[in-house]
Amino acid sequence: MYMFIVRYLKAAMGNKELENMAFFYAELALVQYSMLVYYPSMTAAAAVYAARCSLGVNPLWSDILEYHTGLAEPQLLDCARRLMSLHSMAPESKQKAVYRKYSNPKLGAVALYSPDKKLLLV
């Protein structure tokens, strides 16, 4: 998944905050058995999408990202919602290591941001 997410982040032309948030979502997926239903490329794309949603980046998904991922925004929604759900449950989950890691200021404390509630409710 690492190579996919690096490529997609390059296409997203985001900052370090977006990068940290996307890697946080990707690492949450790695420790969840339920996320194995998605291909690594889908999970990586959804991690970038979820990060953009959580940080309020507009547009949420661009033609450039669609070109590089081969995925349209509607195709990402289910996986992105699951990632955001994992984020919202992370402080109380059994696998708190990822949450603690990304709560560190060295990684921008992105785990402390709240996930996009609008996307979770849809």
Short mmCIF file of C-alpha atoms in Angstrom, two decimals:
data_model
loop_
_atom_site.label_atom_id
_atom_site.label_comp_id
_atom_site.label_asym_id
_atom_site.label_seq_id
_atom_site.Cartn_x
_atom_site.Cartn_y
_atom_site.Cartn_z
CA MET A 1 0.00 0.00 0.00
CA TYR A 2 2.93 2.33 0.68
CA MET A 3 3.85 2.80 -2.97
CA PHE A 4 0.25 3.61 -3.88
CA ILE A 5 -0.18 6.19 -1.16
CA VAL A 6 3.13 7.90 -1.97
CA ARG A 7 2.11 8.20 -5.62
CA TYR A 8 -1.38 9.48 -4.77
CA LEU A 9 -0.02 12.04 -2.30
CA LYS A 10 2.35 13.32 -4.95
CA ALA A 11 -0.61 13.72 -7.33
CA ALA A 12 -2.61 15.45 -4.57
CA MET A 13 0.16 18.06 -4.18
CA GLY A 14 -0.65 18.35 -0.50
CA ASN A 15 1.32 19.51 2.49
CA LYS A 16 2.88 17.56 5.37
CA GLU A 17 -0.39 17.69 7.31
CA LEU A 18 -2.25 15.94 4.48
CA GLU A 19 0.54 13.39 4.21
CA ASN A 20 0.45 12.61 7.95
CA MET A 21 -3.34 12.33 7.95
CA ALA A 22 -3.36 10.00 4.92
CA PHE A 23 -0.70 7.76 6.48
CA PHE A 24 -2.72 7.73 9.73
CA TYR A 25 -5.78 6.44 7.86
CA ALA A 26 -3.68 3.91 5.96
CA GLU A 27 -2.13 2.56 9.16
CA LEU A 28 -5.53 2.30 10.81
CA ALA A 29 -6.59 0.10 7.90
CA LEU A 30 -3.52 -2.12 8.21
CA VAL A 31 -4.47 -3.32 11.69
CA GLN A 32 -8.13 -3.98 10.86
CA TYR A 33 -9.06 -7.36 9.46
CA SER A 34 -12.34 -5.94 8.09
CA MET A 35 -10.40 -3.67 5.72
CA LEU A 36 -8.96 -6.64 3.80
CA VAL A 37 -11.99 -6.58 1.49
CA TYR A 38 -10.39 -3.60 -0.28
CA TYR A 39 -7.40 -3.72 -2.61
CA PRO A 40 -4.35 -1.83 -1.31
CA SER A 41 -4.72 0.71 -4.12
CA MET A 42 -8.33 1.40 -3.07
CA THR A 43 -7.39 1.74 0.60
CA ALA A 44 -4.56 4.13 -0.28
CA ALA A 45 -6.84 6.27 -2.46
CA ALA A 46 -9.56 6.28 0.21
CA ALA A 47 -6.96 7.29 2.83
CA VAL A 48 -6.00 10.32 0.73
CA TYR A 49 -9.69 11.13 0.16
CA ALA A 50 -10.54 10.77 3.87
CA ALA A 51 -7.56 12.95 4.78
CA ARG A 52 -8.69 15.65 2.36
CA CYS A 53 -12.22 15.48 3.85
CA SER A 54 -10.98 15.65 7.44
CA LEU A 55 -8.74 18.63 6.67
CA GLY A 56 -11.36 20.45 4.59
CA VAL A 57 -9.30 20.45 1.40
CA ASN A 58 -11.26 21.50 -1.68
CA PRO A 59 -11.92 19.95 -4.04
CA LEU A 60 -12.20 16.67 -2.15
CA TRP A 61 -11.27 14.71 -5.28
CA SER A 62 -9.79 16.12 -8.47
CA ASP A 63 -9.47 14.98 -12.07
CA ILE A 64 -5.75 14.54 -11.49
CA LEU A 65 -6.35 12.21 -8.54
CA GLU A 66 -8.97 10.33 -10.52
CA TYR A 67 -6.47 9.90 -13.36
CA HIS A 68 -3.67 8.63 -11.10
CA THR A 69 -5.85 6.33 -9.00
CA GLY A 70 -8.24 5.19 -11.71
CA LEU A 71 -11.05 5.74 -9.21
CA ALA A 72 -13.92 8.22 -9.20
CA GLU A 73 -15.11 9.83 -5.97
CA PRO A 74 -18.26 7.64 -5.62
CA GLN A 75 -16.08 4.52 -5.76
CA LEU A 76 -14.10 5.70 -2.72
CA LEU A 77 -16.96 6.59 -0.41
CA ASP A 78 -17.57 3.21 1.25
CA CYS A 79 -13.90 2.62 2.05
CA ALA A 80 -13.39 6.25 3.15
CA ARG A 81 -16.39 6.02 5.49
CA ARG A 82 -14.93 2.89 7.06
CA LEU A 83 -11.59 4.63 7.54
CA MET A 84 -13.28 7.61 9.19
CA SER A 85 -15.27 5.27 11.39
CA LEU A 86 -12.03 3.61 12.49
CA HIS A 87 -10.66 7.09 13.22
CA SER A 88 -13.66 8.02 15.37
CA MET A 89 -13.34 4.76 17.36
CA ALA A 90 -9.52 4.85 17.60
CA PRO A 91 -9.21 6.39 21.09
CA GLU A 92 -11.26 3.53 22.60
CA SER A 93 -10.14 0.70 20.31
CA LYS A 94 -7.98 -2.22 21.37
CA GLN A 95 -5.28 -1.20 18.88
CA LYS A 96 -4.41 2.23 20.26
CA ALA A 97 -0.81 2.22 19.04
CA VAL A 98 -1.61 3.91 15.72
CA TYR A 99 -3.74 6.53 17.48
CA ARG A 100 -0.98 7.25 20.01
CA LYS A 101 1.65 7.40 17.26
CA TYR A 102 -0.29 10.00 15.27
CA SER A 103 -1.24 11.98 18.40
CA ASN A 104 2.42 12.95 18.67
CA PRO A 105 3.22 16.56 17.68
CA LYS A 106 6.13 15.26 15.56
CA LEU A 107 3.50 13.78 13.23
CA GLY A 108 1.26 16.83 13.43
CA ALA A 109 -1.04 15.29 16.07
CA VAL A 110 -3.43 14.50 13.20
CA ALA A 111 -5.13 11.71 15.18
CA LEU A 112 -6.57 14.40 17.44
CA TYR A 113 -8.47 16.02 14.56
CA SER A 114 -12.07 14.95 14.24
CA PRO A 115 -13.13 13.02 11.13
CA ASP A 116 -15.54 14.67 8.70
CA LYS A 117 -18.95 14.12 10.33
CA LYS A 118 -20.86 14.84 7.10
CA LEU A 119 -19.23 11.92 5.33
CA LEU A 120 -19.83 9.61 8.30
CA LEU A 121 -23.55 10.38 8.30
CA VAL A 122 -24.17 9.78 4.60
#
